[in-house]
Short mmCIF file of C-alpha atoms (C1' of nucleotides) in Angstrom, two decimals:
data_model
loop_
_atom_site.label_atom_id
_atom_site.label_comp_id
_atom_site.label_asym_id
_atom_site.label_seq_id
_atom_site.Cartn_x
_atom_site.Cartn_y
_atom_site.Cartn_z
CA MET O 74 16.72 -17.72 -9.52
CA ALA O 75 14.74 -20.17 -11.58
CA MET O 76 11.24 -18.86 -11.98
CA GLN O 77 8.52 -21.21 -12.97
CA THR O 78 5.64 -18.84 -13.44
CA PRO O 79 5.81 -16.15 -16.09
CA ALA O 80 3.00 -13.80 -15.26
CA PRO O 81 0.69 -13.23 -18.21
CA SER O 82 0.84 -10.50 -20.73
CA THR O 83 -2.20 -8.28 -20.55
CA GLU O 84 -2.73 -5.57 -18.00
CA ARG O 85 -3.77 -6.71 -14.56
CA LYS O 86 -6.69 -5.45 -12.55
CA ARG O 87 -6.04 -2.96 -9.84
CA GLY O 88 -5.34 -4.66 -6.53
CA SER O 89 -4.45 -8.01 -8.00
CA GLY O 90 -0.76 -7.32 -8.37
CA ALA O 91 0.49 -8.15 -4.90
CA LYS O 92 -1.92 -11.02 -4.56
CA THR O 93 -0.84 -12.85 -7.69
CA VAL O 94 2.84 -12.36 -6.95
CA TYR O 95 2.26 -13.58 -3.42
CA GLU O 96 0.47 -16.71 -4.52
CA LEU O 97 2.86 -17.61 -7.30
CA LEU O 98 5.94 -17.01 -5.19
CA ARG O 99 4.40 -18.95 -2.34
CA ASN O 100 3.76 -21.98 -4.50
CA ASP O 101 7.23 -21.84 -6.00
CA ILE O 102 8.69 -21.79 -2.49
CA LEU O 103 6.53 -24.63 -1.19
CA ASP O 104 7.24 -26.78 -4.24
CA LEU O 105 10.94 -26.06 -3.89
CA VAL O 106 11.08 -24.48 -7.32
CA LEU O 107 12.72 -21.82 -5.20
CA PRO O 108 14.69 -23.93 -2.71
CA PRO O 109 15.76 -22.59 0.68
CA GLY O 110 18.47 -20.00 0.32
CA SER O 111 17.39 -18.80 -3.10
CA PRO O 112 17.96 -15.08 -3.40
CA ILE O 113 14.86 -12.97 -3.92
CA ASP O 114 15.53 -9.90 -6.02
CA GLU O 115 12.85 -7.23 -6.05
CA VAL O 116 13.84 -5.59 -9.30
CA GLN O 117 14.18 -8.91 -11.05
CA LEU O 118 10.71 -9.90 -9.89
CA ALA O 119 9.38 -6.51 -10.91
CA GLU O 120 10.73 -6.97 -14.42
CA HIS O 121 9.52 -10.55 -14.56
CA PHE O 122 5.97 -9.66 -13.58
CA LYS O 123 6.07 -6.37 -15.44
CA MET O 124 5.04 -4.23 -12.54
CA SER O 125 6.71 -1.83 -10.18
CA ARG O 126 8.50 -2.82 -7.02
CA THR O 127 5.67 -1.70 -4.76
CA PRO O 128 3.31 -4.65 -5.18
CA ILE O 129 6.29 -7.02 -5.20
CA ARG O 130 7.33 -5.56 -1.90
CA GLU O 131 3.90 -6.09 -0.41
CA ALA O 132 3.97 -9.74 -1.42
CA LEU O 133 7.39 -10.13 0.15
CA VAL O 134 6.27 -8.53 3.39
CA ARG O 135 3.44 -11.01 3.56
CA LEU O 136 5.67 -13.97 2.84
CA ALA O 137 8.10 -12.77 5.48
CA GLY O 138 5.20 -12.63 7.92
CA GLU O 139 4.56 -16.29 7.25
CA GLY O 140 8.21 -17.14 7.71
CA LEU O 141 8.68 -18.29 4.14
CA ILE O 142 11.38 -15.75 3.35
CA ASP O 143 14.01 -14.03 5.46
CA THR O 144 14.88 -10.39 5.01
CA LEU O 145 18.24 -9.06 6.13
CA PRO O 146 17.75 -5.33 6.72
CA ASN O 147 19.30 -3.17 4.03
CA ARG O 148 20.76 -6.27 2.49
CA SER O 149 19.33 -9.24 0.72
CA THR O 150 16.19 -11.34 0.90
CA MET O 151 16.10 -15.08 0.44
CA VAL O 152 13.90 -18.11 0.82
CA SER O 153 13.98 -19.23 4.44
CA ASN O 154 15.75 -22.37 5.45
CA ILE O 155 14.17 -25.51 6.80
CA ASP O 156 15.37 -26.19 10.30
CA PHE O 157 16.37 -29.82 10.14
CA LEU O 158 18.06 -29.70 13.49
CA ASN O 159 14.75 -29.14 15.24
CA LEU O 160 12.53 -31.42 13.24
CA HIS O 161 11.10 -32.79 16.47
CA THR O 162 9.32 -29.50 17.07
CA PHE O 163 7.74 -29.92 13.67
CA PHE O 164 6.69 -33.48 14.50
CA ASP O 165 5.27 -32.49 17.87
CA ALA O 166 3.18 -29.75 16.32
CA LEU O 167 2.14 -31.92 13.40
CA VAL O 168 0.83 -34.77 15.55
CA LEU O 169 -1.00 -32.52 17.97
CA MET O 170 -2.62 -30.44 15.25
CA TYR O 171 -3.61 -33.46 13.19
CA ARG O 172 -5.39 -34.77 16.26
CA VAL O 173 -7.04 -31.56 17.34
CA THR O 174 -8.26 -30.45 13.96
CA THR O 175 -9.59 -33.89 13.06
CA LYS O 176 -11.39 -34.21 16.35
CA LEU O 177 -12.95 -30.77 16.01
CA ALA O 178 -13.96 -31.58 12.45
CA ALA O 179 -15.83 -34.62 13.75
CA GLN O 180 -17.65 -32.39 16.19
CA TYR O 181 -18.41 -29.30 14.18
CA HIS O 182 -18.41 -30.17 10.48
CA ARG O 183 -21.35 -29.27 8.28
CA PRO O 184 -22.53 -31.07 5.14
CA ALA O 185 -20.69 -28.74 2.79
CA ASP O 186 -17.43 -29.42 4.63
CA LEU O 187 -17.69 -33.12 3.94
CA LEU O 188 -18.10 -32.50 0.24
CA GLU O 189 -14.99 -30.36 0.24
CA ILE O 190 -13.04 -32.91 2.22
CA LYS O 191 -14.05 -35.75 -0.06
CA ALA O 192 -13.12 -33.74 -3.12
CA ARG O 193 -9.62 -33.23 -1.70
CA GLN O 194 -9.31 -36.89 -0.81
CA SER O 195 -10.30 -37.77 -4.32
CA GLU O 196 -7.55 -35.54 -5.68
CA PHE O 197 -5.12 -37.16 -3.29
CA ALA O 198 -6.07 -40.65 -4.42
CA THR O 199 -5.72 -39.65 -8.05
CA ALA O 200 -2.26 -38.23 -7.43
CA VAL O 201 -1.17 -41.41 -5.66
CA ALA O 202 -2.52 -43.54 -8.49
CA ASN O 203 -0.62 -41.40 -10.99
CA GLN O 204 2.56 -41.54 -8.92
CA ASP O 205 2.59 -37.74 -9.09
CA ALA O 206 4.55 -36.76 -6.00
CA LEU O 207 4.11 -33.01 -6.32
CA ALA O 208 0.37 -33.27 -6.77
CA MET O 209 0.10 -35.76 -3.92
CA ILE O 210 1.94 -33.50 -1.52
CA ALA O 211 -0.20 -30.51 -2.38
CA ALA O 212 -3.39 -32.57 -2.23
CA ASN O 213 -2.45 -33.98 1.13
CA ALA O 214 -1.96 -30.49 2.54
CA ALA O 215 -5.22 -29.34 0.97
CA LEU O 216 -7.11 -32.30 2.41
CA HIS O 217 -5.94 -31.75 5.95
CA SER O 218 -6.45 -28.03 5.59
CA ALA O 219 -10.05 -28.71 4.58
CA ILE O 220 -10.49 -30.94 7.63
CA ALA O 221 -9.15 -28.16 9.81
CA ASP O 222 -11.56 -25.70 8.21
CA ALA O 223 -14.41 -28.01 9.12
CA GLY O 224 -13.25 -27.83 12.74
CA ARG O 225 -13.95 -24.09 12.68
CA ASN O 226 -11.24 -22.94 15.03
CA PRO O 227 -9.36 -20.11 13.33
CA TYR O 228 -6.37 -20.36 15.67
CA PHE O 229 -5.82 -24.02 14.93
CA VAL O 230 -6.47 -23.47 11.25
CA ALA O 231 -3.77 -20.82 11.12
CA VAL O 232 -1.04 -22.85 12.83
CA PHE O 233 -1.95 -25.97 11.03
CA ASN O 234 -1.64 -24.30 7.67
CA ARG O 235 1.83 -23.14 8.61
CA ILE O 236 2.74 -26.63 9.68
CA LEU O 237 1.36 -28.07 6.47
CA ASP O 238 3.33 -25.51 4.46
CA ASP O 239 6.56 -26.63 6.06
CA GLY O 240 5.45 -30.21 5.56
CA ARG O 241 5.06 -29.58 1.86
CA ARG O 242 8.63 -28.39 1.63
CA ILE O 243 9.99 -31.24 3.72
CA LEU O 244 8.10 -33.92 1.80
CA ARG O 245 9.04 -32.38 -1.51
CA LEU O 246 12.65 -32.41 -0.48
CA TYR O 247 12.45 -36.13 0.03
CA TYR O 248 10.31 -37.15 -2.89
CA GLN O 249 12.36 -35.23 -5.38
CA SER O 250 15.47 -37.18 -4.46
CA TYR O 251 13.98 -40.63 -4.11
CA GLY O 252 11.47 -41.92 -6.60
CA ASP O 253 9.70 -44.13 -4.11
CA ARG O 254 6.33 -45.71 -4.47
CA LEU O 255 3.75 -43.32 -3.16
CA PRO O 256 1.94 -44.82 -0.19
CA GLN O 257 -1.46 -46.27 -0.98
CA GLN O 258 -1.73 -46.85 2.73
CA PHE O 259 -2.33 -43.17 3.35
CA VAL O 260 -5.28 -43.17 1.01
CA ASP O 261 -6.92 -45.86 3.10
CA GLU O 262 -6.15 -44.12 6.35
CA HIS O 263 -7.66 -40.93 5.00
CA GLU O 264 -10.82 -42.83 4.16
CA GLU O 265 -11.07 -44.13 7.70
CA ILE O 266 -10.56 -40.66 9.13
CA ILE O 267 -13.17 -39.17 6.87
CA ALA O 268 -15.61 -41.88 7.85
CA ALA O 269 -15.03 -41.13 11.52
CA ILE O 270 -15.63 -37.43 10.90
CA ALA O 271 -18.81 -38.16 8.99
CA ALA O 272 -19.99 -40.39 11.84
CA ARG O 273 -19.22 -37.55 14.27
CA ASP O 274 -17.16 -39.96 16.34
CA ALA O 275 -14.71 -37.50 17.89
CA ASP O 276 -12.74 -40.03 19.90
CA LEU O 277 -12.27 -42.35 16.96
CA ALA O 278 -11.26 -39.43 14.77
CA ASP O 279 -8.71 -38.41 17.35
CA ARG O 280 -7.25 -41.91 17.59
CA LEU O 281 -7.08 -42.38 13.84
CA ALA O 282 -5.54 -38.96 13.33
CA ARG O 283 -2.92 -39.74 15.90
CA ILE O 284 -2.00 -43.04 14.29
CA HIS O 285 -1.96 -41.43 10.86
CA ALA O 286 0.21 -38.56 12.03
CA GLU O 287 2.65 -40.78 13.84
CA GLN O 288 3.05 -42.96 10.80
CA ILE O 289 3.81 -39.96 8.66
CA VAL O 290 6.35 -38.80 11.20
CA GLU O 291 7.89 -42.23 11.29
CA GLN O 292 8.13 -42.37 7.53
CA ILE O 293 9.75 -38.97 7.31
CA GLN O 294 12.23 -39.98 9.98
CA ARG O 295 13.12 -43.14 8.11
CA LEU O 296 13.50 -41.20 4.91
CA PHE O 297 15.82 -38.71 6.47
CA ALA O 298 17.82 -41.43 8.14
CA ARG O 299 18.39 -42.95 4.71
CA LYS O 300 19.19 -39.55 3.31
CA ASP O 301 21.81 -39.04 5.98
CA ARG O 302 23.50 -42.27 5.04
CA PHE O 303 23.43 -41.94 1.28
CA ASP O 304 23.24 -38.27 0.59
CA ILE O 305 25.37 -36.23 2.89
CA SER O 306 25.37 -33.24 0.61
CA LEU O 307 21.84 -32.27 1.46
CA MET F 1 -9.09 8.04 15.38
CA ALA F 2 -7.61 8.74 18.78
CA MET F 3 -3.91 8.25 18.55
CA GLN F 4 -1.96 7.71 21.71
CA THR F 5 1.54 7.69 20.42
CA PRO F 6 2.98 10.76 18.74
CA ALA F 7 6.08 9.58 17.01
CA PRO F 8 9.09 11.61 18.03
CA SER F 9 10.54 14.59 16.33
CA THR F 10 14.00 13.91 14.98
CA GLU F 11 14.75 12.02 11.82
CA ARG F 12 14.42 8.27 12.01
CA LYS F 13 17.02 5.75 10.98
CA ARG F 14 16.57 4.04 7.68
CA GLY F 15 14.54 0.86 8.03
CA SER F 16 12.99 1.78 11.35
CA GLY F 17 9.94 3.48 9.88
CA ALA F 18 7.66 0.55 9.25
CA LYS F 19 8.82 -1.21 12.37
CA THR F 20 8.00 1.62 14.75
CA VAL F 21 4.64 2.27 13.16
CA TYR F 22 3.87 -1.43 13.34
CA GLU F 23 4.73 -1.69 17.00
CA LEU F 24 2.94 1.46 18.08
CA LEU F 25 -0.18 0.65 16.13
CA ARG F 26 -0.13 -2.89 17.40
CA ASN F 27 -0.01 -1.78 21.00
CA ASP F 28 -2.75 0.77 20.47
CA ILE F 29 -4.94 -1.95 18.99
CA LEU F 30 -4.24 -4.49 21.71
CA ASP F 31 -4.84 -1.93 24.46
CA LEU F 32 -8.07 -0.85 22.78
CA VAL F 33 -6.80 2.68 22.34
CA LEU F 34 -7.94 1.86 18.85
CA PRO F 35 -11.06 -0.23 19.49
CA PRO F 36 -12.42 -2.69 16.96
CA GLY F 37 -13.95 -0.90 14.01
CA SER F 38 -11.70 2.15 14.24
CA PRO F 39 -10.88 3.44 10.78
CA ILE F 40 -7.25 3.35 9.77
CA ASP F 41 -6.32 6.16 7.43
CA GLU F 42 -2.99 5.89 5.67
CA VAL F 43 -2.52 9.57 4.92
CA GLN F 44 -3.50 10.55 8.43
CA LEU F 45 -0.97 8.11 9.84
CA ALA F 46 1.62 9.34 7.38
CA GLU F 47 1.13 12.92 8.57
CA HIS F 48 1.06 11.86 12.18
CA PHE F 49 4.33 9.98 11.95
CA LYS F 50 5.82 12.45 9.50
CA MET F 51 6.74 9.89 6.90
CA SER F 52 5.44 8.81 3.52
CA ARG F 53 2.67 6.31 3.02
CA THR F 54 5.05 3.54 2.00
CA PRO F 55 6.32 2.50 5.44
CA ILE F 56 2.84 2.99 6.86
CA ARG F 57 1.56 0.62 4.24
CA GLU F 58 4.13 -2.00 5.12
CA ALA F 59 3.09 -1.84 8.77
CA LEU F 60 -0.55 -2.24 7.79
CA VAL F 61 0.19 -5.24 5.60
CA ARG F 62 1.90 -6.88 8.52
CA LEU F 63 -0.93 -6.12 10.91
CA ALA F 64 -3.40 -7.48 8.39
CA GLY F 65 -1.32 -10.65 8.23
CA GLU F 66 -1.79 -11.06 11.96
CA GLY F 67 -5.49 -10.45 11.66
CA LEU F 68 -5.43 -7.27 13.71
CA ILE F 69 -6.84 -5.09 10.94
CA ASP F 70 -9.18 -5.77 8.05
CA THR F 71 -8.64 -4.28 4.64
CA LEU F 72 -11.52 -3.86 2.23
CA PRO F 73 -9.99 -3.74 -1.25
CA ASN F 74 -10.01 -0.28 -2.77
CA ARG F 75 -11.97 0.97 0.17
CA SER F 76 -11.23 1.41 3.83
CA THR F 77 -9.13 -0.26 6.47
CA MET F 78 -10.18 -0.72 10.06
CA VAL F 79 -9.27 -2.45 13.27
CA SER F 80 -10.61 -5.99 13.16
CA ASN F 81 -13.52 -7.02 15.27
CA ILE F 82 -13.45 -9.48 18.13
CA ASP F 83 -15.63 -12.45 17.37
CA PHE F 84 -17.72 -12.77 20.50
CA LEU F 85 -20.05 -15.27 18.91
CA ASN F 86 -17.28 -17.85 18.70
CA LEU F 87 -15.51 -17.24 21.97
CA HIS F 88 -15.49 -20.97 22.59
CA THR F 89 -12.90 -21.40 19.83
CA PHE F 90 -10.78 -18.89 21.67
CA PHE F 91 -11.21 -20.79 24.91
CA ASP F 92 -10.41 -24.14 23.32
CA ALA F 93 -7.23 -22.79 21.83
CA LEU F 94 -6.28 -20.94 24.99
CA VAL F 95 -6.55 -23.96 27.24
CA LEU F 96 -4.74 -26.29 24.89
CA MET F 97 -1.91 -23.89 24.24
CA TYR F 98 -1.50 -23.00 27.90
CA ARG F 99 -1.07 -26.69 28.59
CA VAL F 100 1.22 -27.51 25.70
CA THR F 101 3.55 -24.55 26.05
CA THR F 102 3.84 -24.95 29.81
CA LYS F 103 4.55 -28.63 29.52
CA LEU F 104 7.20 -28.07 26.87
CA ALA F 105 8.73 -25.32 28.96
CA ALA F 106 9.11 -27.80 31.81
CA GLN F 107 10.89 -30.16 29.44
CA TYR F 108 13.10 -27.87 27.44
CA HIS F 109 13.72 -24.67 29.39
CA ARG F 110 17.25 -23.42 30.00
CA PRO F 111 18.51 -21.35 32.90
CA ALA F 112 18.18 -18.05 31.04
CA ASP F 113 14.53 -18.83 30.29
CA LEU F 114 13.73 -19.11 33.97
CA LEU F 115 15.22 -15.70 34.65
CA GLU F 116 13.10 -14.19 31.91
CA ILE F 117 9.96 -15.94 33.17
CA LYS F 118 10.53 -14.81 36.72
CA ALA F 119 11.10 -11.25 35.59
CA ARG F 120 7.72 -11.26 33.82
CA GLN F 121 6.02 -12.81 36.79
CA SER F 122 7.50 -10.10 38.97
CA GLU F 123 6.06 -7.45 36.66
CA PHE F 124 2.72 -9.20 36.76
CA ALA F 125 2.72 -9.25 40.56
CA THR F 126 3.61 -5.59 40.69
CA ALA F 127 0.79 -4.70 38.32
CA VAL F 128 -1.70 -6.66 40.42
CA ALA F 129 -0.47 -4.98 43.57
CA ASN F 130 -0.87 -1.59 41.94
CA GLN F 131 -4.32 -2.46 40.62
CA ASP F 132 -3.05 -1.46 37.19
CA ALA F 133 -5.28 -3.42 34.83
CA LEU F 134 -3.54 -2.44 31.59
CA ALA F 135 -0.12 -3.32 32.93
CA MET F 136 -1.42 -6.57 34.39
CA ILE F 137 -2.92 -7.65 31.09
CA ALA F 138 0.25 -6.91 29.16
CA ALA F 139 2.42 -8.57 31.80
CA ASN F 140 0.25 -11.67 31.81
CA ALA F 141 0.62 -12.03 28.07
CA ALA F 142 4.37 -11.39 28.31
CA LEU F 143 4.74 -14.00 31.03
CA HIS F 144 3.00 -16.74 29.14
CA SER F 145 4.78 -15.76 25.97
CA ALA F 146 8.07 -16.18 27.83
CA ILE F 147 6.97 -19.61 29.01
CA ALA F 148 6.13 -20.55 25.44
CA ASP F 149 9.54 -19.33 24.29
CA ALA F 150 11.14 -21.62 26.83
CA GLY F 151 9.25 -24.54 25.25
CA ARG F 152 11.15 -23.88 22.03
CA ASN F 153 8.47 -24.87 19.56
CA PRO F 154 8.11 -22.06 17.02
CA TYR F 155 4.73 -23.27 15.79
CA PHE F 156 3.21 -23.24 19.24
CA VAL F 157 4.89 -19.94 20.03
CA ALA F 158 3.35 -18.34 16.97
CA VAL F 159 -0.24 -19.46 17.63
CA PHE F 160 0.01 -18.82 21.28
CA ASN F 161 1.10 -15.25 20.71
CA ARG F 162 -1.90 -14.70 18.50
CA ILE F 163 -4.16 -16.16 21.15
CA LEU F 164 -2.56 -13.98 23.79
CA ASP F 165 -3.02 -10.93 21.59
CA ASP F 166 -6.72 -11.57 21.30
CA GLY F 167 -6.77 -12.27 25.02
CA ARG F 168 -5.30 -8.85 25.69
CA ARG F 169 -8.10 -7.21 23.78
CA ILE F 170 -10.81 -9.31 25.40
CA LEU F 171 -9.51 -8.77 28.92
CA ARG F 172 -9.03 -5.08 28.29
CA LEU F 173 -12.58 -4.83 27.13
CA TYR F 174 -13.74 -6.23 30.41
CA TYR F 175 -11.44 -4.45 32.79
CA GLN F 176 -12.08 -1.08 31.30
CA SER F 177 -15.79 -1.37 32.00
CA TYR F 178 -15.63 -2.94 35.44
CA GLY F 179 -13.11 -1.75 38.02
CA ASP F 180 -12.88 -5.11 39.70
CA ARG F 181 -10.24 -6.25 42.09
CA LEU F 182 -7.43 -7.77 40.16
CA PRO F 183 -7.00 -11.41 41.08
CA GLN F 184 -4.18 -12.11 43.50
CA GLN F 185 -5.05 -15.75 42.94
CA PHE F 186 -3.44 -15.71 39.51
CA VAL F 187 -0.16 -14.52 40.98
CA ASP F 188 -0.08 -17.57 43.21
CA GLU F 189 -1.01 -19.93 40.41
CA HIS F 190 1.74 -18.48 38.29
CA GLU F 191 4.20 -19.16 41.07
CA GLU F 192 3.13 -22.80 41.22
CA ILE F 193 3.46 -23.17 37.49
CA ILE F 194 6.90 -21.63 37.47
CA ALA F 195 7.97 -23.94 40.26
CA ALA F 196 6.79 -26.94 38.28
CA ILE F 197 8.70 -25.75 35.23
CA ALA F 198 11.83 -25.20 37.28
CA ALA F 199 11.45 -28.70 38.73
CA ARG F 200 11.11 -30.06 35.19
CA ASP F 201 7.91 -31.81 36.24
CA ALA F 202 6.11 -31.87 32.90
CA ASP F 203 2.99 -33.64 34.10
CA LEU F 204 2.51 -31.31 37.02
CA ALA F 205 3.11 -28.30 34.78
CA ASP F 206 0.47 -29.62 32.41
CA ARG F 207 -2.07 -30.13 35.19
CA LEU F 208 -1.45 -26.73 36.74
CA ALA F 209 -1.58 -24.98 33.39
CA ARG F 210 -4.88 -26.65 32.65
CA ILE F 211 -6.40 -25.61 35.95
CA HIS F 212 -5.06 -22.10 35.51
CA ALA F 213 -6.36 -21.79 31.99
CA GLU F 214 -9.77 -23.15 32.85
CA GLN F 215 -10.10 -20.71 35.69
CA ILE F 216 -9.27 -17.83 33.42
CA VAL F 217 -11.83 -19.07 30.94
CA GLU F 218 -14.40 -19.39 33.67
CA GLN F 219 -13.75 -15.90 34.90
CA ILE F 220 -14.02 -14.40 31.44
CA GLN F 221 -17.27 -16.26 30.91
CA ARG F 222 -18.67 -14.93 34.17
CA LEU F 223 -17.58 -11.45 33.27
CA PHE F 224 -19.27 -11.57 29.92
CA ALA F 225 -22.40 -13.05 31.42
CA ARG F 226 -22.58 -10.04 33.70
CA LYS F 227 -21.83 -7.74 30.84
CA ASP F 228 -24.68 -9.24 28.88
CA ARG F 229 -27.06 -8.54 31.68
CA PHE F 230 -26.00 -5.05 32.56
CA ASP F 231 -24.44 -3.66 29.46
CA ILE F 232 -26.28 -4.61 26.34
CA SER F 233 -24.72 -1.87 24.29
CA LEU F 234 -21.42 -3.64 23.99
"C1'" DG X 253 -40.65 14.11 -2.38
"C1'" DG X 254 -38.21 10.06 -4.28
"C1'" DG X 255 -35.39 7.68 -7.32
"C1'" DC X 256 -31.72 7.87 -10.89
"C1'" DA X 257 -27.65 9.39 -13.64
"C1'" DG X 258 -23.67 12.10 -13.71
"C1'" DT X 259 -20.09 14.27 -11.08
"C1'" DT X 260 -17.10 15.05 -7.30
"C1'" DT X 261 -14.36 13.48 -3.60
"C1'" DC X 262 -11.83 10.42 -1.02
"C1'" DT X 263 -8.96 6.40 -0.28
"C1'" DT X 264 -6.25 3.05 -1.99
"C1'" DG X 265 -3.03 0.80 -5.49
"C1'" DT X 266 0.73 1.61 -8.48
"C1'" DC X 267 4.57 3.93 -10.43
"C1'" DG X 268 9.26 5.94 -11.23
"C1'" DA X 269 12.94 8.19 -8.95
"C1'" DC X 270 16.16 9.13 -5.35
"C1'" DA X 271 18.97 8.18 -1.14
"C1'" DA X 272 21.15 5.32 2.40
"C1'" DG X 273 23.74 1.06 3.86
"C1'" DA X 274 26.33 -2.55 2.95
"C1'" DA X 275 29.01 -5.61 0.18
"C1'" DA X 276 32.27 -5.96 -3.49
"C1'" DA X 277 35.80 -4.04 -6.16
"C1'" DA X 278 39.52 -1.15 -6.89
"C1'" DT X 279 43.25 1.41 -5.25
"C1'" DA X 280 47.02 2.80 -2.27
"C1'" DC X 281 50.50 1.62 0.77
"C1'" DA X 282 53.80 -1.04 3.51
"C1'" DT V 131 52.35 -9.74 -1.73
"C1'" DG V 132 49.19 -8.69 1.86
"C1'" DT V 133 46.43 -5.31 4.11
"C1'" DA V 134 43.97 -1.01 4.87
"C1'" DT V 135 41.25 2.44 2.58
"C1'" DT V 136 38.62 4.47 -0.78
"C1'" DT V 137 35.42 3.93 -4.46
"C1'" DT V 138 32.01 1.72 -6.91
"C1'" DT V 139 28.07 -1.02 -7.28
"C1'" DC V 140 24.05 -3.13 -5.87
"C1'" DT V 141 19.93 -3.70 -3.12
"C1'" DT V 142 16.78 -1.94 -0.22
"C1'" DG V 143 13.97 1.86 2.13
"C1'" DT V 144 11.57 6.04 1.35
"C1'" DC V 145 9.36 9.60 -1.13
"C1'" DG V 146 5.97 12.36 -3.91
"C1'" DA V 147 2.82 11.99 -7.60
"C1'" DC V 148 -0.65 9.96 -10.40
"C1'" DA V 149 -4.58 6.78 -11.51
"C1'" DA V 150 -8.41 3.68 -10.56
"C1'" DG V 151 -12.57 2.24 -7.75
"C1'" DA V 152 -15.91 3.15 -4.79
"C1'" DA V 153 -18.67 6.00 -1.98
"C1'" DA V 154 -20.82 10.46 -1.34
"C1'" DC V 155 -22.88 14.23 -3.33
"C1'" DT V 156 -25.38 16.91 -6.80
"C1'" DG V 157 -28.76 17.98 -9.86
"C1'" DC V 158 -32.41 16.26 -12.74
"C1'" DC V 159 -36.59 14.13 -13.94
"C1'" DC V 160 -40.81 11.93 -12.58
#
DNA sequence: GGGCAGTTTCTTGTCGACAAGAAAAATACA
DNA sequence: TGTATTTTTCTTGTCGACAAGAAACTGCCC
């Protein structure tokens, strides 16, 4: 188990243990530092973070609740797999939630939401300019998550964040194998979407979100088609 | 804290502790045996279930992950509130997910799914006939959850189950105050929907689900309007 | 009588240890 | 040598105890 994040030295505040472990592990999973199938060892984590197994366990229970790790009773725990055989369910959910959350954002956003959204878009543009795939993937998820927040529907926010999490893993899986150009096109599309939200044009936001989502789906499908041809091992 | 479910006497199997506590607590919350705001005391639960605080804690972490309880750090834990001020977000999500899951069920269901769905519908009809509100509410959620399962999209299944959970609490809140007739109409609408699924008519399933969902929304809104007039205290 | 500081109490967060299940390893046997 | 069985090991699930934070309470001073 390759761990990226050595937890700091000094004593932690009470109550922060499980939270920090949760967040660090979560990021390592989503960035594929811990790829699917990686074994998760409680005692190893406890030693690594210099705390007892109890807060580790709490973090793992939470991650299991989000479907990011799988726990075999009385046996082992490991990072959950990505279900490539049913990618279409992922695409269906992605397109629908892109549309719904963007439309709701156009209807219900407040001024502060727009600032947040634009900040995320700015980070996304910077990552694309720097050809930093990891940062771009995370910024993309953060941007759309911010749009969903502006829509103010907690149910949609919750699903969408799960979808975006899986999207982070899937995109990372591709971009770490192929050093493609990062798509400037998405930056422009984001700008259009944000403009539609700011104009409170719900129908336009819906249409743009749909086009944007379907293009992302199409790109992922092309990528995986290529992967199938050239890289069977994955 | 009124507890409905005294956990049995004999020694439990290893690994079942947290699971049983989770399920029993969950049902008590959804049936409003533990209404919103009820304090959750770990030691009390530990005594009640005759186990240590550790498995109790795991169950609570899971429930918190589903948003059914709220934990104030270093302080208390209580059953989460129902957000009546933003019921429209609940309605939006309910209608959309009714439609999507029913449509997908029409497309992707397998023979075994139909048996499961019909079994739930049968339980629902029985509950309506018996004027058993609690059983009807649970059966309704189970029926639609089964339909969602047949649609085979784990993202939609997950949100929808959360929506249905909240729906159980909201409906229970109403039906426990007003001893209304239970609606035979919903039994018939369910039958139509099931027929459309069986016929693999996705468009019809979508239309029927939408009508069904909107009628449920309308009824809940009427109920709460009455409640506002007659029963301010809630 | 009211506000404030110190103390008590109460709940949660963390810890180290032990026990149960299951896999892996070692042993016995054909 | 291959297979069944026992033993060992390894990981998880559970436990009881302790410590930290926060609220509630107490007594004090004005």
